[in-house]
Tab-separated table of C-alpha atoms and ligand atoms in Angstrom:
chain	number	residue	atom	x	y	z
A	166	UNK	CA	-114.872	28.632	-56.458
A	167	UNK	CA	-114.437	30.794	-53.557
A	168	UNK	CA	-113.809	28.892	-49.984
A	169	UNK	CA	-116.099	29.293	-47.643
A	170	UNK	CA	-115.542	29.731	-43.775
A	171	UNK	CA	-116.841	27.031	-41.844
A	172	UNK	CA	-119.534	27.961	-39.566
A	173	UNK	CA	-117.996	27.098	-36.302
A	174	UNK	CA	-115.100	29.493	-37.132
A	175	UNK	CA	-118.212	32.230	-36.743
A	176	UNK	CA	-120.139	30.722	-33.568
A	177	UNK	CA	-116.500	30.623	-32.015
A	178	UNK	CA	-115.945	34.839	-33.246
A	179	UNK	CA	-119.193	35.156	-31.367
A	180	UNK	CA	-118.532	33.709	-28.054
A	181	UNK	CA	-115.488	36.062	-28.134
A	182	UNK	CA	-117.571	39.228	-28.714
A	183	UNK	CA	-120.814	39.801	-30.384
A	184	UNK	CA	-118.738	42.113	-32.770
A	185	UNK	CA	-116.170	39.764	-33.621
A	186	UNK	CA	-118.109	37.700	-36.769
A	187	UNK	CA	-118.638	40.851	-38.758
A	188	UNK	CA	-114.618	41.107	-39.318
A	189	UNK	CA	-114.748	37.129	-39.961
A	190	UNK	CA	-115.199	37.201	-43.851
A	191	UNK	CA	-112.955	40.148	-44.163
A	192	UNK	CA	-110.210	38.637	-42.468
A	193	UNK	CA	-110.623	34.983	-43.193
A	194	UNK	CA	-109.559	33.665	-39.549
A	195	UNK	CA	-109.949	34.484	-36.073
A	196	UNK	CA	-105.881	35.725	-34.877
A	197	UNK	CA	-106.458	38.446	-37.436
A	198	UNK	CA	-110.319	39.324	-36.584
A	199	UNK	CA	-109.323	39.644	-33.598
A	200	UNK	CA	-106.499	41.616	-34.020
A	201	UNK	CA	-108.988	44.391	-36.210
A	202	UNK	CA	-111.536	44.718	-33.356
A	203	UNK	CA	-108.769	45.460	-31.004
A	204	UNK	CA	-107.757	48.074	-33.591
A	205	UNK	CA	-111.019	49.756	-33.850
A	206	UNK	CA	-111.599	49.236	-29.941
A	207	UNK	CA	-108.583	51.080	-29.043
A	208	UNK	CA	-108.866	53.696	-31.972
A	209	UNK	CA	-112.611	54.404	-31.875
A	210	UNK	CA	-114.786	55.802	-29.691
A	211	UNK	CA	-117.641	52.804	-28.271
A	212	UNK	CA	-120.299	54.493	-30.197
A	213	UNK	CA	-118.598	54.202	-33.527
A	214	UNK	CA	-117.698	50.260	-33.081
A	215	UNK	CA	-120.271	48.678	-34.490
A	216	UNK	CA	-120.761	50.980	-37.765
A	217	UNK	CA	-116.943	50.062	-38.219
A	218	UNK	CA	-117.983	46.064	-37.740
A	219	UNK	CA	-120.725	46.612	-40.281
A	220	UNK	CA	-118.473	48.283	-42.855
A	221	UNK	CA	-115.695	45.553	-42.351
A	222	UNK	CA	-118.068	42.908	-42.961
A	223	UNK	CA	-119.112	44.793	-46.534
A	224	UNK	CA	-114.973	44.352	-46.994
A	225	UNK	CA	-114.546	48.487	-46.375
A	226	UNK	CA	-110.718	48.655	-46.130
A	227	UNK	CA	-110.043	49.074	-42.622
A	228	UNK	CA	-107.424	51.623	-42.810
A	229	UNK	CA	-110.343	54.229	-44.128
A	230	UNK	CA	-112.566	53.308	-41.290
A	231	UNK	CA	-109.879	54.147	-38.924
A	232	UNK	CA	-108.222	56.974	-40.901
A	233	UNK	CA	-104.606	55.870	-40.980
A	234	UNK	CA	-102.398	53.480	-41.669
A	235	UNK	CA	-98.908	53.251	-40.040
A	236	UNK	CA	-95.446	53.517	-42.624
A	237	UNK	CA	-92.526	53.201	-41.205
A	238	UNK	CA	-92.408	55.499	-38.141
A	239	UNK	CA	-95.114	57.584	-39.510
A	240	UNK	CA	-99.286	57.431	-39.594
A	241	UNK	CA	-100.170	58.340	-43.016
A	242	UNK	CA	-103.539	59.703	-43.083
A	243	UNK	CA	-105.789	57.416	-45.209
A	244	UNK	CA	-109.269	58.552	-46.833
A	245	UNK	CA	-111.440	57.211	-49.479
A	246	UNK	CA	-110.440	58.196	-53.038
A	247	UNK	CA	-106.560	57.678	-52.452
A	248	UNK	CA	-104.885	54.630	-52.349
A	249	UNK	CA	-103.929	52.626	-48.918
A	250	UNK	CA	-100.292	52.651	-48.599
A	251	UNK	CA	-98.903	49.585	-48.471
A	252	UNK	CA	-96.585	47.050	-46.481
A	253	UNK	CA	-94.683	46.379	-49.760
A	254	UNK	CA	-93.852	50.012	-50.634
A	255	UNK	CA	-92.604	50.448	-47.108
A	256	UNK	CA	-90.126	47.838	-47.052
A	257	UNK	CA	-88.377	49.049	-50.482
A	258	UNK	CA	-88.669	52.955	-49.079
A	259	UNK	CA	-86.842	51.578	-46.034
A	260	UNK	CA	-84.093	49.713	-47.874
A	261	UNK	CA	-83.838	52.620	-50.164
A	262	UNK	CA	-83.507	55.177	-46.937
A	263	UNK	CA	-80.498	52.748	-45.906
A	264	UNK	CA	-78.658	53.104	-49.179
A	265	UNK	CA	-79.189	56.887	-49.824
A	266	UNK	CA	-78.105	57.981	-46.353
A	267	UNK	CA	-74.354	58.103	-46.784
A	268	UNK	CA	-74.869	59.673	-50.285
A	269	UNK	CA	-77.301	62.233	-48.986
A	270	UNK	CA	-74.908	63.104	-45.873
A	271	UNK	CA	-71.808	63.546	-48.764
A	272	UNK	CA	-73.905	66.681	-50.140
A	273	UNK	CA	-74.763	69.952	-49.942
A	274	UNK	CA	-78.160	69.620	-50.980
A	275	UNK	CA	-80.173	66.954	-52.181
A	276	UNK	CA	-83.600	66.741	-53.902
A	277	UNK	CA	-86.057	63.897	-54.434
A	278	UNK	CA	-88.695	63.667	-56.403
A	279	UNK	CA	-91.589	61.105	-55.814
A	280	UNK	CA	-94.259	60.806	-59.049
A	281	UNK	CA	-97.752	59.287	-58.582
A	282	UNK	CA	-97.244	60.092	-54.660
A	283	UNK	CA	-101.097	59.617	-53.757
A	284	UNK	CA	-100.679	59.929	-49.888
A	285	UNK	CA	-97.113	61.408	-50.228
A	286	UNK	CA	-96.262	58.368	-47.877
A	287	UNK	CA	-93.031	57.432	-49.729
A	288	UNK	CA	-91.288	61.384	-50.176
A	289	UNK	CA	-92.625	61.492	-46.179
A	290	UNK	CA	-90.561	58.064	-45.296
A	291	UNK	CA	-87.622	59.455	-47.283
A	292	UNK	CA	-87.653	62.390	-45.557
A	293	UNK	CA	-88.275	61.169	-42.360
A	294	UNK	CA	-85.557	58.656	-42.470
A	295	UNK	CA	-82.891	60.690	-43.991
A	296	UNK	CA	-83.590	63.570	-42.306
A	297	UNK	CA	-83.176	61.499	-38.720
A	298	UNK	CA	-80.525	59.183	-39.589
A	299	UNK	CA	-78.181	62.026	-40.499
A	300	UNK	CA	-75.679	63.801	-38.215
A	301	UNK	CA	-78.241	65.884	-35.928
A	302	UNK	CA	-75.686	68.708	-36.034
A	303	UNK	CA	-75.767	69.071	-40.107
A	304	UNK	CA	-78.189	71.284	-41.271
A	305	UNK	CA	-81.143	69.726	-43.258
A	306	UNK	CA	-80.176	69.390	-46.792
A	307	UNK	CA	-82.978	66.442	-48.178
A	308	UNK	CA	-85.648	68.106	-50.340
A	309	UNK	CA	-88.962	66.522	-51.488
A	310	UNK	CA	-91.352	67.229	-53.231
A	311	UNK	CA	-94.441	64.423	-54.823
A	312	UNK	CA	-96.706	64.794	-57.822
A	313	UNK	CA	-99.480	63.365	-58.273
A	314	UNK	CA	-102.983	63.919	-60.620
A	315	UNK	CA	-105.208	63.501	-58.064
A	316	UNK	CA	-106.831	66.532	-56.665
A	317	UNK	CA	-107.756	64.648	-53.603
A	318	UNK	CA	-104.518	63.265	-52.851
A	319	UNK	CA	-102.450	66.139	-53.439
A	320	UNK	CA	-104.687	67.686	-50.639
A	321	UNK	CA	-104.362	64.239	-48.229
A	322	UNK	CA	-100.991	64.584	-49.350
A	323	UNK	CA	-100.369	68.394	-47.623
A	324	UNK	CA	-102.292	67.287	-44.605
A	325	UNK	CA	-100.125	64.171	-43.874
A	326	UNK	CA	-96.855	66.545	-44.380
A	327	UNK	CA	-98.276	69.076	-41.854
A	328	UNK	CA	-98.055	66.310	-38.959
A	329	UNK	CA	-94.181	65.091	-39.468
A	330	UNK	CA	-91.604	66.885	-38.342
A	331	UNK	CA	-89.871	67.354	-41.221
A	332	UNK	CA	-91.898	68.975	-44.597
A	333	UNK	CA	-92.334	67.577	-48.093
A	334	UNK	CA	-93.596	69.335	-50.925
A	335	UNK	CA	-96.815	68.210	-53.060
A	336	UNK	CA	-97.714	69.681	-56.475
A	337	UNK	CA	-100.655	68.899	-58.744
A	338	UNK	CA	-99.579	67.537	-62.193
A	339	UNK	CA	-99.979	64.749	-64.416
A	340	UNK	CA	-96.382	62.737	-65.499
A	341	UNK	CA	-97.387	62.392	-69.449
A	342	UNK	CA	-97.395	66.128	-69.155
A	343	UNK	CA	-94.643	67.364	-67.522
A	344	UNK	CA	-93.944	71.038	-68.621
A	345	UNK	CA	-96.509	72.199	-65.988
A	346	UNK	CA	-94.455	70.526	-62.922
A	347	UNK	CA	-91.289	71.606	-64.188
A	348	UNK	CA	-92.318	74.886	-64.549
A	349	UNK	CA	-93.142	74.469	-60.520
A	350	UNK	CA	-89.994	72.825	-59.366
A	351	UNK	CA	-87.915	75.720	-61.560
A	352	UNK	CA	-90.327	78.536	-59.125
A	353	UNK	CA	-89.536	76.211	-56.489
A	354	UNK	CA	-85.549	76.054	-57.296
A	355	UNK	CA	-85.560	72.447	-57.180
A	356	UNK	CA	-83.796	70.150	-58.990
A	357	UNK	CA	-84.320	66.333	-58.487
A	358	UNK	CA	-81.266	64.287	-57.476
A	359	UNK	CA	-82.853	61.431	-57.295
A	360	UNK	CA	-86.705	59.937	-58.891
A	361	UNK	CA	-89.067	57.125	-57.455
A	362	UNK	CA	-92.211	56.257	-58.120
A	363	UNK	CA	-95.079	54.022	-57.589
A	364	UNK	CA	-96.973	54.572	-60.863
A	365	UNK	CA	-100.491	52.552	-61.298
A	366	UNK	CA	-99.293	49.232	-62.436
A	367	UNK	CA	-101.951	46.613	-63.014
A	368	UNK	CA	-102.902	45.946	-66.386
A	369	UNK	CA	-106.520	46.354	-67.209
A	370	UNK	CA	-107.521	43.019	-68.164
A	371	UNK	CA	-105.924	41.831	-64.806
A	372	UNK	CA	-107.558	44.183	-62.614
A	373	UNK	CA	-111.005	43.350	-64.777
A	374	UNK	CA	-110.492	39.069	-64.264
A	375	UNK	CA	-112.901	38.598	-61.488
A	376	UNK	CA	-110.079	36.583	-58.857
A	377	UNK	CA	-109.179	40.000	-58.781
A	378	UNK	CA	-109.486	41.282	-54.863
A	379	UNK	CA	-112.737	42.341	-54.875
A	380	UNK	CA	-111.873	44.911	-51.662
A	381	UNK	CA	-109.360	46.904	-53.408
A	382	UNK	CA	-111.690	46.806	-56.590
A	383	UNK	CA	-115.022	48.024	-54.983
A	384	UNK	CA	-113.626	50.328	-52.537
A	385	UNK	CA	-110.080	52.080	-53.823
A	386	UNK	CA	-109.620	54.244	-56.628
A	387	UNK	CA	-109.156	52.615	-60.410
A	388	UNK	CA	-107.031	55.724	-61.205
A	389	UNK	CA	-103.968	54.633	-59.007
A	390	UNK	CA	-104.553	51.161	-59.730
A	391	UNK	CA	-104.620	50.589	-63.446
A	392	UNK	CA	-101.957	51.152	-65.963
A	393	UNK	CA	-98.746	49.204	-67.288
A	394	UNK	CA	-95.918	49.936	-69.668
A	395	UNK	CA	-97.090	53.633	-70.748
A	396	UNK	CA	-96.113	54.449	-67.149
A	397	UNK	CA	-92.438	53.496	-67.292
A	398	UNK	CA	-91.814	54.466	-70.514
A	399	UNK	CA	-93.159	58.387	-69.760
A	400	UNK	CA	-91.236	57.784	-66.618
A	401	UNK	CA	-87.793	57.188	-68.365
A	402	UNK	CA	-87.956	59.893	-71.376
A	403	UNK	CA	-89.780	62.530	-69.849
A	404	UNK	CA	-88.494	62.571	-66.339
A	405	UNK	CA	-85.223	60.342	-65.795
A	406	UNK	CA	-83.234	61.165	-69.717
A	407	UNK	CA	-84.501	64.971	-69.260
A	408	UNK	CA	-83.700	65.592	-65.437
A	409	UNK	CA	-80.068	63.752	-66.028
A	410	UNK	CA	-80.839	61.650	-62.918
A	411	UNK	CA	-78.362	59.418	-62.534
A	412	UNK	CA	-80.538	57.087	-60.097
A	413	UNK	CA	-84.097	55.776	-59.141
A	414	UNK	CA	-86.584	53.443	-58.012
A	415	UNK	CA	-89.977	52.685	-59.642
A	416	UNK	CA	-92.456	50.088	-58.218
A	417	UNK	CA	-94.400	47.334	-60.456
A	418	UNK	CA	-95.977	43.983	-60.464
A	419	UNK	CA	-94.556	42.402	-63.198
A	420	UNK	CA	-91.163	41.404	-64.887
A	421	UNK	CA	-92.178	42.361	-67.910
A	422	UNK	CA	-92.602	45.849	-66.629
A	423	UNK	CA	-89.002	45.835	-65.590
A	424	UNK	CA	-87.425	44.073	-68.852
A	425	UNK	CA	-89.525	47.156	-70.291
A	426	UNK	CA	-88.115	49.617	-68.608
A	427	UNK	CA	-84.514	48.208	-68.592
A	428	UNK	CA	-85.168	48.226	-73.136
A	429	UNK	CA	-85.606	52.296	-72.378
A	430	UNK	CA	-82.533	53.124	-70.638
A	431	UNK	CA	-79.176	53.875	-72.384
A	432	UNK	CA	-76.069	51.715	-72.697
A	433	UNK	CA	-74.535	54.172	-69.649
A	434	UNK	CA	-77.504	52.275	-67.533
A	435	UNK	CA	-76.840	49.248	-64.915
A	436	UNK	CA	-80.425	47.948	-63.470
A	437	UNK	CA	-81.780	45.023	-61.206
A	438	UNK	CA	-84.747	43.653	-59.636
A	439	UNK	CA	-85.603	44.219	-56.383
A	440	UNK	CA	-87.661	41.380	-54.608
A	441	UNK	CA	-90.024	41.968	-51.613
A	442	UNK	CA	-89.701	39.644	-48.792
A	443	UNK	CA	-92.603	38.120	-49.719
A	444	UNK	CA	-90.321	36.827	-53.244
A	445	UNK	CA	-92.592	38.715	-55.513
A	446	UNK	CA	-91.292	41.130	-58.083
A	447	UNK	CA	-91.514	44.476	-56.648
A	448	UNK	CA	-89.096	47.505	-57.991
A	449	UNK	CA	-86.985	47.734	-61.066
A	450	UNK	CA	-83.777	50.035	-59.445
A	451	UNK	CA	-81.492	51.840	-62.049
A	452	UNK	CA	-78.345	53.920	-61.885
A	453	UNK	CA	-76.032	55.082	-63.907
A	454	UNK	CA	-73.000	52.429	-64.705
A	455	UNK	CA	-69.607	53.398	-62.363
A	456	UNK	CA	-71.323	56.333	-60.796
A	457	UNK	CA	-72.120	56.931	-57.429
A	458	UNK	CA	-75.509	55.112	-56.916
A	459	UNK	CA	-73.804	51.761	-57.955
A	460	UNK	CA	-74.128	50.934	-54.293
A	461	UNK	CA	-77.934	50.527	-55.514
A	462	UNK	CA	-76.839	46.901	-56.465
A	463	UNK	CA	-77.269	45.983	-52.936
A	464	UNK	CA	-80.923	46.310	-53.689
A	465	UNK	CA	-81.426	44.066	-56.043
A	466	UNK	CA	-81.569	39.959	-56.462
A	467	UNK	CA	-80.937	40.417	-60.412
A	468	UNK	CA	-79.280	42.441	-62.055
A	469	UNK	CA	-79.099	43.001	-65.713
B	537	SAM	C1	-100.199	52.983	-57.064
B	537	SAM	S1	-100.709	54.578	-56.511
B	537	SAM	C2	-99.326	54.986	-55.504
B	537	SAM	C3	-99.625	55.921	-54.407
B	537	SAM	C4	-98.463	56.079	-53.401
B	537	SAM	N1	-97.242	56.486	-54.062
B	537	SAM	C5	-98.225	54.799	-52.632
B	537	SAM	O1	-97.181	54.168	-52.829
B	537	SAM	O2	-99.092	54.439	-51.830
B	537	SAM	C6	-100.531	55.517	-57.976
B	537	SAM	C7	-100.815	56.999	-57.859
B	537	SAM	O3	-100.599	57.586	-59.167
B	537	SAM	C8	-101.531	58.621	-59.380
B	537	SAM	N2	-101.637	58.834	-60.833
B	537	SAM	C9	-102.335	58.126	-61.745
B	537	SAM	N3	-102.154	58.616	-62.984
B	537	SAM	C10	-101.303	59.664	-62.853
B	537	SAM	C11	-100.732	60.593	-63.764
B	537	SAM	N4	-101.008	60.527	-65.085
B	537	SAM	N5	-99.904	61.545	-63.305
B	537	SAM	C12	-99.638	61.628	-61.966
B	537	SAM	N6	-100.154	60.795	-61.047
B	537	SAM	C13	-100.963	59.806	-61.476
B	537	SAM	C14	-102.795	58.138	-58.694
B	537	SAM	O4	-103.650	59.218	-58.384
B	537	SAM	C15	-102.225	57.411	-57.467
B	537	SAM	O5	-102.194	58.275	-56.363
């Protein structure tokens, strides 16, 4: 049975600001209701304020009423049809940054390659982060470049690369299929040091059991939501064995998705857990045993 907010918790909201009960059921308590209308206030012209208050009372994800959501140092552009970036995926792409930078630096060149990208938010963060962190007076050698199946976010994708500073790459292309992309990264002369990904990771009868959040079911897309093993395994043979890279990160939900994907790799494989600071599961993180992303470990809680 769903708990239900008290009354007085909305006749409070309204003394604040006739606006300020619409975001109530959205955002469960007053700190954070407040905390959205000051978002739309300061983001949103007057005249818009009190569609936005409507929509956030029907649960309409506030980062598509206000068209971005903030990722690190970055505003990822956010629109209906492409998944919200999340707090989650920022953290790991930060910890990730940390660990790559001294590898990236070492190199010439160095290419990474983000599958399922939707907004291109975590190829943007790389990017971003490597790019800045190393030596200002070394030419820029980090390359990326995300895939993803979606028409739509491929495009929301583009935009979001034309407003940072330093470019990523988006191509269309689904990962079971991967001749296609290939075939673009070879025109491209790119070649993918290093793979992560945050595939669609929720398993069907999961994202149908109705505790489910009905705000991300109702109003983001299904197609970067639902999937499960099929993902990791297509991820492993037809991207990781073939491209010979020797490191990556995927995201998931479940530690049965990582045991999974640990049962695919080779004997030559080391690879952990990596917990988000909320101690949920969050990223299985792989690399190749005595080579030089072994300083990966530092990712992870478990390793295997
Ligand atoms: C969980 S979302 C991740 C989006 C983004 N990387 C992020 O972290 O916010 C999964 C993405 O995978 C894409 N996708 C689903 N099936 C795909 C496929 N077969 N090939 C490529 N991309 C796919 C969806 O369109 C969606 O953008």
């Amino acid at each position: 049975m769903p708990r239900l907010i008290p009354q007085s918790v909305y006749r409070l909201a309204a003394k604040h600001s006739p606006l300020l009960p619409y975001f109530i059921p959205a955002c469960h308590n007053l700190a954070a209701a407040k905390q959205e209308l000051h978002w739309v206030k300061q983001e949103l012209p007057e005249t818009q304020w009190l569609d936005a208050a409507r929509l956030r009372k029907q649960h309409y994800p506030l980062q598509y009423i206000l068209g971005t959501q903030p990722f690190g140092e970055l505003d990822i552009r956010c629109k209906p049809g492409v998944l919200i970036p999340r707090w989650e995926t920022e953290e790991w792409v930060l910890q990730l940054a940390r660990v790559l930078s001294p590898i990236v630096e070492s190199k010439q060149n160095y290419g990474i390659l983000d599958l399922c990208t939707g907004t291109g938010c975590i190829p943007l963060l790389l990017q971003h982060e490597l790019g800045s962190t190393i030596k200002q007076s070394k030419p820029q050698n980090v390359r990326t470049i995300g895939v993803d199946i979606s028409p739509l976010a491929v495009e929301l994708a583009r935009k979001n690369s034309q407003t940072t500073v330093l470019p990523t790459q988006f191509v269309q292309g689904d990962v079971f299929e991967p001749q296609t992309v290939m075939a673009s990264m070879h025109e491209m002369d790119f070649r993918p040091d290093f793979i992560t990904a945050n595939p669609p990771y929720i398993p069907r009868k999961q994202f149908e059991a109705s505790r489910f959040e009905k705000s991300v079911k109702q109003h983001e897309p299904e197609l970067a939501l639902v999937g499960d093993s099929e993902f990791y395994r297509t991820l492993v043979e037809k991207w990781i064995n073939p491209m010979r890279v020797q490191g990556f990160v995927f995201e998931l939900g479940e530690v049965h998705q990582c045991e999974y994907t640990r049962d695919l790799l080779g004997n030559d494989w080391d690879c952990g857990i990596l917990y988000d600071s909320n101690s949920q599961v969050r990223c299985v993180v792989g690399w190749v045993k005595g080579g030089e992303y072994e300083t990966l470990r530092g990712l992870c809680q478990k390793v295997y």
